[in-house]
CSV table of C-alpha atoms in Angstrom, one decimal:
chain,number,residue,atom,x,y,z
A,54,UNK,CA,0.0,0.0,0.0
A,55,UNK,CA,1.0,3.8,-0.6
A,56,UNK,CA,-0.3,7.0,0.2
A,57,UNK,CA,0.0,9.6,-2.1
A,58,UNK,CA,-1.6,13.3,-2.2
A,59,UNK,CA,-4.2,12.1,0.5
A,60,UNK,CA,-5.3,8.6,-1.8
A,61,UNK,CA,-4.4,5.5,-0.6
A,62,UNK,CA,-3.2,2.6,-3.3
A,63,UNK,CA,-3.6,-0.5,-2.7
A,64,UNK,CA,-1.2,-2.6,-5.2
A,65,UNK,CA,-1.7,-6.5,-4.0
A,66,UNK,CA,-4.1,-8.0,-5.6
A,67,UNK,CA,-5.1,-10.4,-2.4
A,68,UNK,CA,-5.8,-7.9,-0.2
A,69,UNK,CA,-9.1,-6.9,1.5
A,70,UNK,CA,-10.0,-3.3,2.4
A,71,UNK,CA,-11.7,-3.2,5.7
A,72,UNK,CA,-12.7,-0.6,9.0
A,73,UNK,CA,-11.8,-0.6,12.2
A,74,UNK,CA,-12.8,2.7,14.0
A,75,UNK,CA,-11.3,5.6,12.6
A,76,UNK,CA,-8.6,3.7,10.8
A,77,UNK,CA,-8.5,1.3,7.0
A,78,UNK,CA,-7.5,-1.7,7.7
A,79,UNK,CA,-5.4,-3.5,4.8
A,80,UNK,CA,-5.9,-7.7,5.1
A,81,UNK,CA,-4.0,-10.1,3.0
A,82,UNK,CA,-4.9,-14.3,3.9
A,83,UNK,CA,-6.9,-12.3,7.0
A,84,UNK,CA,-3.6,-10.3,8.6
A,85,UNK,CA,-3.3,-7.1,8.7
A,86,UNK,CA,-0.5,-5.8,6.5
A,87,UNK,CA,-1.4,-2.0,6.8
A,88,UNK,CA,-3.2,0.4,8.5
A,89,UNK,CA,-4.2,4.0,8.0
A,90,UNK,CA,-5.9,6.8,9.2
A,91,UNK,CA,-9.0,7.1,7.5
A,92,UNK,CA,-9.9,11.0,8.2
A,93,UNK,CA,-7.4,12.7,6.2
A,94,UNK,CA,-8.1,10.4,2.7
A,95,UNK,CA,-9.5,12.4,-0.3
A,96,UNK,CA,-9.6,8.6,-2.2
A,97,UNK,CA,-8.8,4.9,-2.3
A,98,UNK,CA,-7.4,3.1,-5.0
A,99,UNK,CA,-7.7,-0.9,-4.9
A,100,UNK,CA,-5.9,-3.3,-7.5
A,101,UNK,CA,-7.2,-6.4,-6.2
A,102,UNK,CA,-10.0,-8.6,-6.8
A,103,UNK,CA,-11.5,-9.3,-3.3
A,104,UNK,CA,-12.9,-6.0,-2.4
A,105,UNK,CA,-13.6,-3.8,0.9
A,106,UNK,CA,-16.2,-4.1,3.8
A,107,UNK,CA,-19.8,-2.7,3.3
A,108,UNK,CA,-19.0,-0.4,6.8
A,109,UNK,CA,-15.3,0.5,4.7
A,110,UNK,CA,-17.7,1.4,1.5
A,111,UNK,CA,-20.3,3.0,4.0
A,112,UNK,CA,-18.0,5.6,5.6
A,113,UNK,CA,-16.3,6.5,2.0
A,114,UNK,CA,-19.6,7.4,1.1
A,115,UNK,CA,-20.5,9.4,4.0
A,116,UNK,CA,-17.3,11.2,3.8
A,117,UNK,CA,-17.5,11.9,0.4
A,118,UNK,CA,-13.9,9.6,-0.1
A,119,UNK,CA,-13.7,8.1,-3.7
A,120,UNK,CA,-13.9,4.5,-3.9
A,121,UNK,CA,-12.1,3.2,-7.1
A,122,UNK,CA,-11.8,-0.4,-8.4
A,123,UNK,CA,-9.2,-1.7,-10.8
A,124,UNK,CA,-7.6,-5.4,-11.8
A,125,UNK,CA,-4.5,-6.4,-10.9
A,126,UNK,CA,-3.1,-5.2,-14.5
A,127,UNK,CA,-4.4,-1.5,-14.2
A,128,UNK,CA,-7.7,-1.7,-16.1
A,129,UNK,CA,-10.5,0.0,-14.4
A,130,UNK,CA,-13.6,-1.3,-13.3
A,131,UNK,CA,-15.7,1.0,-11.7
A,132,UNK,CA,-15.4,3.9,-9.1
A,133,UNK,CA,-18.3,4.5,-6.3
A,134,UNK,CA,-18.7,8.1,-4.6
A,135,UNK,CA,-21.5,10.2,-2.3
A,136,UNK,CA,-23.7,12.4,-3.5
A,137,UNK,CA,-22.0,15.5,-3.0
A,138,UNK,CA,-18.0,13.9,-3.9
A,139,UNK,CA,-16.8,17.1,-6.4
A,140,UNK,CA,-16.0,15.1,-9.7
A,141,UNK,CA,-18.5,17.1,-11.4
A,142,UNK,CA,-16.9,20.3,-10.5
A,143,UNK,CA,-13.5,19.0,-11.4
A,144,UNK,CA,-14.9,17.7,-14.9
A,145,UNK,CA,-16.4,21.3,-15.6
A,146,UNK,CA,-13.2,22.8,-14.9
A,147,UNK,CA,-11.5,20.1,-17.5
A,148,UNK,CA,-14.3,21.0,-20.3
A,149,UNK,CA,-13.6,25.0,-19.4
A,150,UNK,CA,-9.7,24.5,-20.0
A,151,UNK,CA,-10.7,22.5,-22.9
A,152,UNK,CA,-12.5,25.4,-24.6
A,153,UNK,CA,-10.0,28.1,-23.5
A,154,UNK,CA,-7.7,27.9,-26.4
A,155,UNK,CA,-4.7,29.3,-23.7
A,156,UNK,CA,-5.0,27.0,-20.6
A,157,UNK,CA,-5.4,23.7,-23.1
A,158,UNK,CA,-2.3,25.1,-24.9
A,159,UNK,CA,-0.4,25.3,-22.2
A,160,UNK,CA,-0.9,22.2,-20.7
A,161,UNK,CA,0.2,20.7,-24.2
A,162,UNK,CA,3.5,22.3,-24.4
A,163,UNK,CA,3.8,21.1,-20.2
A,164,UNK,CA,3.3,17.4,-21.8
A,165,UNK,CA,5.2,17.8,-25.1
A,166,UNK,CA,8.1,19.7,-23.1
A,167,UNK,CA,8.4,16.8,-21.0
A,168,UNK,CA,7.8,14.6,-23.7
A,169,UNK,CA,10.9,15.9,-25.7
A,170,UNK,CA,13.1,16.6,-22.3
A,171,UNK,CA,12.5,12.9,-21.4
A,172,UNK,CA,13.5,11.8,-25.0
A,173,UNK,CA,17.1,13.6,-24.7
A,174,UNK,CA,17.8,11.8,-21.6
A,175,UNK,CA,17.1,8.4,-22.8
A,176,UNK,CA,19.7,9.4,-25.2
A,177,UNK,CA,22.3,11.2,-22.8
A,178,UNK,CA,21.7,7.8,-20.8
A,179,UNK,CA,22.8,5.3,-23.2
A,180,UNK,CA,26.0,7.2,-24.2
A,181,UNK,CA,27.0,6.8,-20.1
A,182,UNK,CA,26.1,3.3,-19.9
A,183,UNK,CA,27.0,2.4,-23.1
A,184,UNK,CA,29.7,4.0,-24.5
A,185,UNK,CA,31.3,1.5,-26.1
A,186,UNK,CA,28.9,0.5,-28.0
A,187,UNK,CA,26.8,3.3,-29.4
A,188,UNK,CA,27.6,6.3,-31.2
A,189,UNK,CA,28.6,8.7,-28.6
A,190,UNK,CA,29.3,11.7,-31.3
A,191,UNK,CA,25.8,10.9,-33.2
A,192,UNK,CA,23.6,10.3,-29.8
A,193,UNK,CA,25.5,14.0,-28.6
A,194,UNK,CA,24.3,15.7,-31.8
A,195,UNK,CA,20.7,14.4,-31.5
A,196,UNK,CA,20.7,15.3,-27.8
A,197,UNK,CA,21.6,18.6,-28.2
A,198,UNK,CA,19.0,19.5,-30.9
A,199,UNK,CA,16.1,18.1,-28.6
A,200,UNK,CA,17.6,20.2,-26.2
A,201,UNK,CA,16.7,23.1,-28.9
A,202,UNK,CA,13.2,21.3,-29.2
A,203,UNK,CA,12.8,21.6,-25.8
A,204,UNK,CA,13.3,25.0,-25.8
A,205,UNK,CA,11.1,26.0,-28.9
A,206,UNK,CA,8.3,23.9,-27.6
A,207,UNK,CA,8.0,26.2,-24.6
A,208,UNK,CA,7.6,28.8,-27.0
A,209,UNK,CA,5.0,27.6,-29.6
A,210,UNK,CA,2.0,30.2,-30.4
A,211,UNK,CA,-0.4,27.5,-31.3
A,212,UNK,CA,-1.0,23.7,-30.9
A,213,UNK,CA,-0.5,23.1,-34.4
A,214,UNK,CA,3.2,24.7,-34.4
A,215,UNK,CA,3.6,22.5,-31.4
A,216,UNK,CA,2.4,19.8,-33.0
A,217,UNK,CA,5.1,20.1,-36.0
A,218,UNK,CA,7.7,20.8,-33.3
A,219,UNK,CA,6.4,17.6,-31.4
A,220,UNK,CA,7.2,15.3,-34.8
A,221,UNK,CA,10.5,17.2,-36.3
A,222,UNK,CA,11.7,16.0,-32.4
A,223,UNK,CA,9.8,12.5,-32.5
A,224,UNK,CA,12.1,12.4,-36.1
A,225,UNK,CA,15.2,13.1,-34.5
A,226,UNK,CA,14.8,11.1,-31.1
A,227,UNK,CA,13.8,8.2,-33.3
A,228,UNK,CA,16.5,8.3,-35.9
A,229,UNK,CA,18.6,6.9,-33.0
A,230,UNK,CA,16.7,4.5,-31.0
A,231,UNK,CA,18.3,1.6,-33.7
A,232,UNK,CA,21.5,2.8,-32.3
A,233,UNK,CA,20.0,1.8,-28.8
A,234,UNK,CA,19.4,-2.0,-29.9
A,235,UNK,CA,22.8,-3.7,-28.5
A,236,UNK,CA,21.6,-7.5,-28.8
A,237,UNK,CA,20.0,-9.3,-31.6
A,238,UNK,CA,20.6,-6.4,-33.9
A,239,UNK,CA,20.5,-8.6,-37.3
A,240,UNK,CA,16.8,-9.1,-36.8
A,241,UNK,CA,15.6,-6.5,-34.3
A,242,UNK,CA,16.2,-3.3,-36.9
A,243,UNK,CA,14.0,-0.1,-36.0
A,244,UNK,CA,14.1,2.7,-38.9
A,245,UNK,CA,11.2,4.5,-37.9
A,246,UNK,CA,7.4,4.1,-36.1
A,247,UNK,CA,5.0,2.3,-38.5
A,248,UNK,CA,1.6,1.1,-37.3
A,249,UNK,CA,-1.2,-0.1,-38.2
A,250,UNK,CA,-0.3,-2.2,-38.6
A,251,UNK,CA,3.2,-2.6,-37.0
A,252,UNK,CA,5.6,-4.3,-39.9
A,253,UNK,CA,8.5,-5.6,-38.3
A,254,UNK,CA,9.6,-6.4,-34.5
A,255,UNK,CA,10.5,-3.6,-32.8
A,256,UNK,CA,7.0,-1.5,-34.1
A,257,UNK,CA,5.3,-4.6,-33.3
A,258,UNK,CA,6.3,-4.5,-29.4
A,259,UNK,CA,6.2,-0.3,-29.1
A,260,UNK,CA,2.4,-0.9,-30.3
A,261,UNK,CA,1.2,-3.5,-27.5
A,262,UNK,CA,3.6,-1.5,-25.1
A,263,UNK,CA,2.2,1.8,-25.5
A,264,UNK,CA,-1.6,0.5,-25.7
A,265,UNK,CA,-0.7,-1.1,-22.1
A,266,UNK,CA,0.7,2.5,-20.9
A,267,UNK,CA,-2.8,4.1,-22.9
A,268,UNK,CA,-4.8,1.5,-20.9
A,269,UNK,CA,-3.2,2.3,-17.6
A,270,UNK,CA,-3.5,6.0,-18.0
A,271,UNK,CA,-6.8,6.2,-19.1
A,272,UNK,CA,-7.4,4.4,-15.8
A,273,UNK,CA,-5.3,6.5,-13.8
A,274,UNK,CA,-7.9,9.4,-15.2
A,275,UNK,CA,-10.6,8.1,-14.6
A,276,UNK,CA,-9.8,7.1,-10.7
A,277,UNK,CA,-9.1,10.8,-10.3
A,278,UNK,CA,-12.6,11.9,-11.5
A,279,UNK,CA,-11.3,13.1,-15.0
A,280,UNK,CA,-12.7,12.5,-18.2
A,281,UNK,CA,-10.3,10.8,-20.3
A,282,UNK,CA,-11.9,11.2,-23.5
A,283,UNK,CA,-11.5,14.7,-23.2
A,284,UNK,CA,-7.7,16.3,-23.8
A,285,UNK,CA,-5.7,18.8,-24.9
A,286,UNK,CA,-3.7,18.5,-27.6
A,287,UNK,CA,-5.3,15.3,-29.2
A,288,UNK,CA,-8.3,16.0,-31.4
A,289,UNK,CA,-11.6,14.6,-29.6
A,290,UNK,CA,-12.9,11.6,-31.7
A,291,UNK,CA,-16.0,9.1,-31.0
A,292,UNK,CA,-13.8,6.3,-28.7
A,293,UNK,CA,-10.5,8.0,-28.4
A,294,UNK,CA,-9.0,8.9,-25.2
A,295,UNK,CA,-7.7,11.9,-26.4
A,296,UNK,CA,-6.5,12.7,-22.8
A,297,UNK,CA,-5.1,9.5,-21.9
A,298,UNK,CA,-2.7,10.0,-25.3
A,299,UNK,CA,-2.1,13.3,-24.2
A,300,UNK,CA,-0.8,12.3,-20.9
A,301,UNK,CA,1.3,9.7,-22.2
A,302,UNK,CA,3.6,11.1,-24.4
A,303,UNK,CA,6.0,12.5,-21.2
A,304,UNK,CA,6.1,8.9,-19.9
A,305,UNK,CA,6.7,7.6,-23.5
A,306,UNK,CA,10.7,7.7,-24.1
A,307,UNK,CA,11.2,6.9,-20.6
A,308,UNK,CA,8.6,4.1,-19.7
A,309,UNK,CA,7.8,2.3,-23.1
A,310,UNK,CA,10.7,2.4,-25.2
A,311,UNK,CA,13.1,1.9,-22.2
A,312,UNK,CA,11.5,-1.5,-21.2
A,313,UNK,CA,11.2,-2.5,-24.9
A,314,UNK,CA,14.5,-2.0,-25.5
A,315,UNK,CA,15.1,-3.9,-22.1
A,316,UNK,CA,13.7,-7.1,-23.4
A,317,UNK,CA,15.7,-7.4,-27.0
A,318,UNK,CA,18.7,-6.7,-25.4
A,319,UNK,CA,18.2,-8.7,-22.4
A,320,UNK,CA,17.1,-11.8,-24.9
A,321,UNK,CA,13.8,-11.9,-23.3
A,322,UNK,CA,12.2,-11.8,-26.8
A,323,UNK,CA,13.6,-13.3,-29.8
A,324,UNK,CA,12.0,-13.4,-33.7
A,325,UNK,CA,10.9,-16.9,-32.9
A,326,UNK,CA,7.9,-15.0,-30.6
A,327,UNK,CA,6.4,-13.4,-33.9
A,328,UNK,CA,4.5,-14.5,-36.7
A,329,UNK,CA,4.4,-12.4,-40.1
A,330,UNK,CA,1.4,-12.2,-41.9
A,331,UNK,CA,0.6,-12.0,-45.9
A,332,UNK,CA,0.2,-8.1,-46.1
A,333,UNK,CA,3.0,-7.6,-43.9
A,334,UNK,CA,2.0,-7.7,-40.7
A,335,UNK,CA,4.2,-8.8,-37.7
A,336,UNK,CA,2.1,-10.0,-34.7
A,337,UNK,CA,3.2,-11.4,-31.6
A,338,UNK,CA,2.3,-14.6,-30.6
A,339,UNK,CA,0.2,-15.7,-27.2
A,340,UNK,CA,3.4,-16.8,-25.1
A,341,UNK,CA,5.8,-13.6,-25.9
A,342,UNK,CA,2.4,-11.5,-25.0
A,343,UNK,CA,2.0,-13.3,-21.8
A,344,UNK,CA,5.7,-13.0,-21.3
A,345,UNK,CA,5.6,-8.7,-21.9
A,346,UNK,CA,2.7,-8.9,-19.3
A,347,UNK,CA,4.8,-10.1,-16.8
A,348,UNK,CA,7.5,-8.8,-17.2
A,349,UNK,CA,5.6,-4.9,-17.6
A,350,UNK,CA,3.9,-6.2,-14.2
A,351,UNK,CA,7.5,-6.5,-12.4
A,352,UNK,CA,8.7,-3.2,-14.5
A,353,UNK,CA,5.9,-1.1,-12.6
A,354,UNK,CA,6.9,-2.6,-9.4
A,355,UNK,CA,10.3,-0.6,-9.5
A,356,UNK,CA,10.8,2.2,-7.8
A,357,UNK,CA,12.0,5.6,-8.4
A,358,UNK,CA,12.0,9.3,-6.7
A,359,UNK,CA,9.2,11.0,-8.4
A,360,UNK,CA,11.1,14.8,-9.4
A,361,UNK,CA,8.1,16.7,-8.5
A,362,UNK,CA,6.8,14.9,-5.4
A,363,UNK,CA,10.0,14.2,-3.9
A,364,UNK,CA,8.9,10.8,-2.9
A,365,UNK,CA,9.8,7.0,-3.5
A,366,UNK,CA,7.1,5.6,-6.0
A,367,UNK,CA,6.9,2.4,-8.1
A,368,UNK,CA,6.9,3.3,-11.7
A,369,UNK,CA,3.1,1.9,-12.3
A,370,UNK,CA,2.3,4.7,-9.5
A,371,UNK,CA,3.4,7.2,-12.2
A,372,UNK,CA,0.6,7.5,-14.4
A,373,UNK,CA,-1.3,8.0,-11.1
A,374,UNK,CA,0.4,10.8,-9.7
A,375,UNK,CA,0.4,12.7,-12.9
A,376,UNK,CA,-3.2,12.4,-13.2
A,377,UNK,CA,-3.5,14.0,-9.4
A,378,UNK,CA,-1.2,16.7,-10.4
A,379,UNK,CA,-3.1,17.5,-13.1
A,380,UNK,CA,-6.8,17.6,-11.3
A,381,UNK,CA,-4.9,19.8,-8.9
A,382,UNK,CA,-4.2,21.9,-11.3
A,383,UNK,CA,-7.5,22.4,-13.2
A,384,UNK,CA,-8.8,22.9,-9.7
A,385,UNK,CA,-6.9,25.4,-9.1
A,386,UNK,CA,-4.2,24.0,-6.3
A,387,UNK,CA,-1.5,24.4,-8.5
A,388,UNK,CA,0.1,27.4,-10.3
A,389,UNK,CA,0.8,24.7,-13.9
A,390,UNK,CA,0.7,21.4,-14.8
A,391,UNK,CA,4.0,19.6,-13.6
A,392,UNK,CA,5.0,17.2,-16.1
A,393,UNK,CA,7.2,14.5,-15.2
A,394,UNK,CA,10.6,14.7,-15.9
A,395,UNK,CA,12.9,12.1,-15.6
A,396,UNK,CA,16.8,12.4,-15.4
């Protein structure tokens, strides 16, 4: 379990949520494993299947503390609240900053900015760690012009200059992730995103990988009282959760590709774990799926200091606490959107 901003997560998926006076009570196998004070919660988050006391659900409803249900694997189920619980002020202040052309703006350079920032580092990272084997001089080169990109996406008049400033970047950051690949690199060969479908290995992993990040967002949005349909820089469309995308791109560089890349050059995947199709295709087969699940379960388990929070987090936590920061912000709590940034 982990507090965070007042909402308590509860990460194992055998434990039962419970009351005991003023206090939750966290049971795993019927012993307690956590307790908390329950009068300064604003929410509580449970990924586990065997649920909380009706006296637990009782008081969260007569406090006006969200109750929010997800599986194991992030996706969301439902979320209960009281009658009077504010989500439907917070959404009307989303839809507001949705129509003011100024506040939505921002809010996409925040994400783009730490889209790009996050990019660069991957980069700076590999030329420490792996010196020897990349590129330094070309990795330094790209690095330095995201750094540029950084810099001009802070200053874009309009969504659709940030939106050309967010590919030429994408373009460059991109240009080098093949130079990234250390293992396997005769069939694992990236030369750019293609999708829709995905036509060779790497495309075909970044795909299921970042629908697995969209997924998890789009629940992290939701357990905050957001609308995740609803974004900023994403064009709304029937089914698309343009805010979920939105919210993605900073984590990206740093959470997606990262772990892809972890598996080829780890050996954890090889091009025995895909099948190729007639028009192209490259799909994964059921075991190297099952095998990414697991192994994206144990990568969210890691921990990290979060750079705005200051805290000690798991990286599946992350999605989480941006979504907070960001309903802080449309409420008003905070002076801008704080984007994560990761170094």
């Amino acid at each position: 379990m982990k507090k965070l901003l007042n909402t308590l997560y509860v990460t194992s998926e055998n434990s039962y949520l419970a009351l005991d006076g003023e206090n939750v009570v966290v049971l795993e196998h019927d012993h307690e494993i956590g307790r908390l004070p329950f009068h300064n919660l604003e929410g509580i988050v449970s990924f586990g299947y065997r649920g909380t006391s009706p006296a637990l659900m009782g008081a969260c409803m007569e406090r006006n503390v969200s109750l929010c249900y997800l599986t194991p694997h992030g996706k969301f189920l439902a979320r209960v609240s009281g009658q009077t619980r504010g989500n439907v002020i917070l959404r009307r202040q989303q839809f507001a900053c949705f129509s003011d052309e100024e506040r939505s703006l921002e809010i996409a350079i925040h994400s783009i900015m730490g889209k790009i920032y996050n990019a660069r580092w991957v980069l700076e990272r590999a030329t420490r760690d792996h010196g020897m084997q990349v590129d330094v001089e070309a990795l330094k080169a790209a690095s330095l012009k995201l750094k540029k990109a950084v810099e001009s996406a802070g200053q874009s008049r309009s969504k659709d200059e940030l939106r050309g400033l967010e590919g030429e970047a994408a373009k460059i950051y991109f240009s080098m992730l093949n130079e990234l690949i250390l293992q396997q690199k005769q069939n694992f060969v990236f030369n750019g995103r293609n999708r829709r479908p995905p036509v060779d290995y790497v495309n075909a992993l970044l795909s299921f990988v970042y629908t697995l990040l969209t997924n998890m967002t789009a629940a992290a949005l939701e357990t905050v009282g957001l609308d995740p349909y609803v974004g900023y820089l994403h064009t709304e469309r029937p089914g698309r959760v343009s805010l979920a995308l939105d919210m993605i791109e900073e984590l990206r560089p740093v959470l997606a590709d990262r772990f892809v890349l972890s598996l080829i050059n780890r050996k954890m995947i090889t091009k025995k774990d895909f099948t190729k199709k007639e028009n192209g295709a490259v799909l994964m087969k059921d075991d190297a799926r099952k095998m990414v699940l697991v192994e994206w379960q144990n990568k969210k388990k890691e921990t990290l200091t979060h750079p705005f929070l200051k805290e000690k987090v798991e990286w599946g936590m992350i999605p989480y606490v941006q979504a907070m920061l960001l309903a802080r912000y449309l409420r008003g709590d905070l002076d801008g959107y704080p984007p994560f940034l990761w170094k």
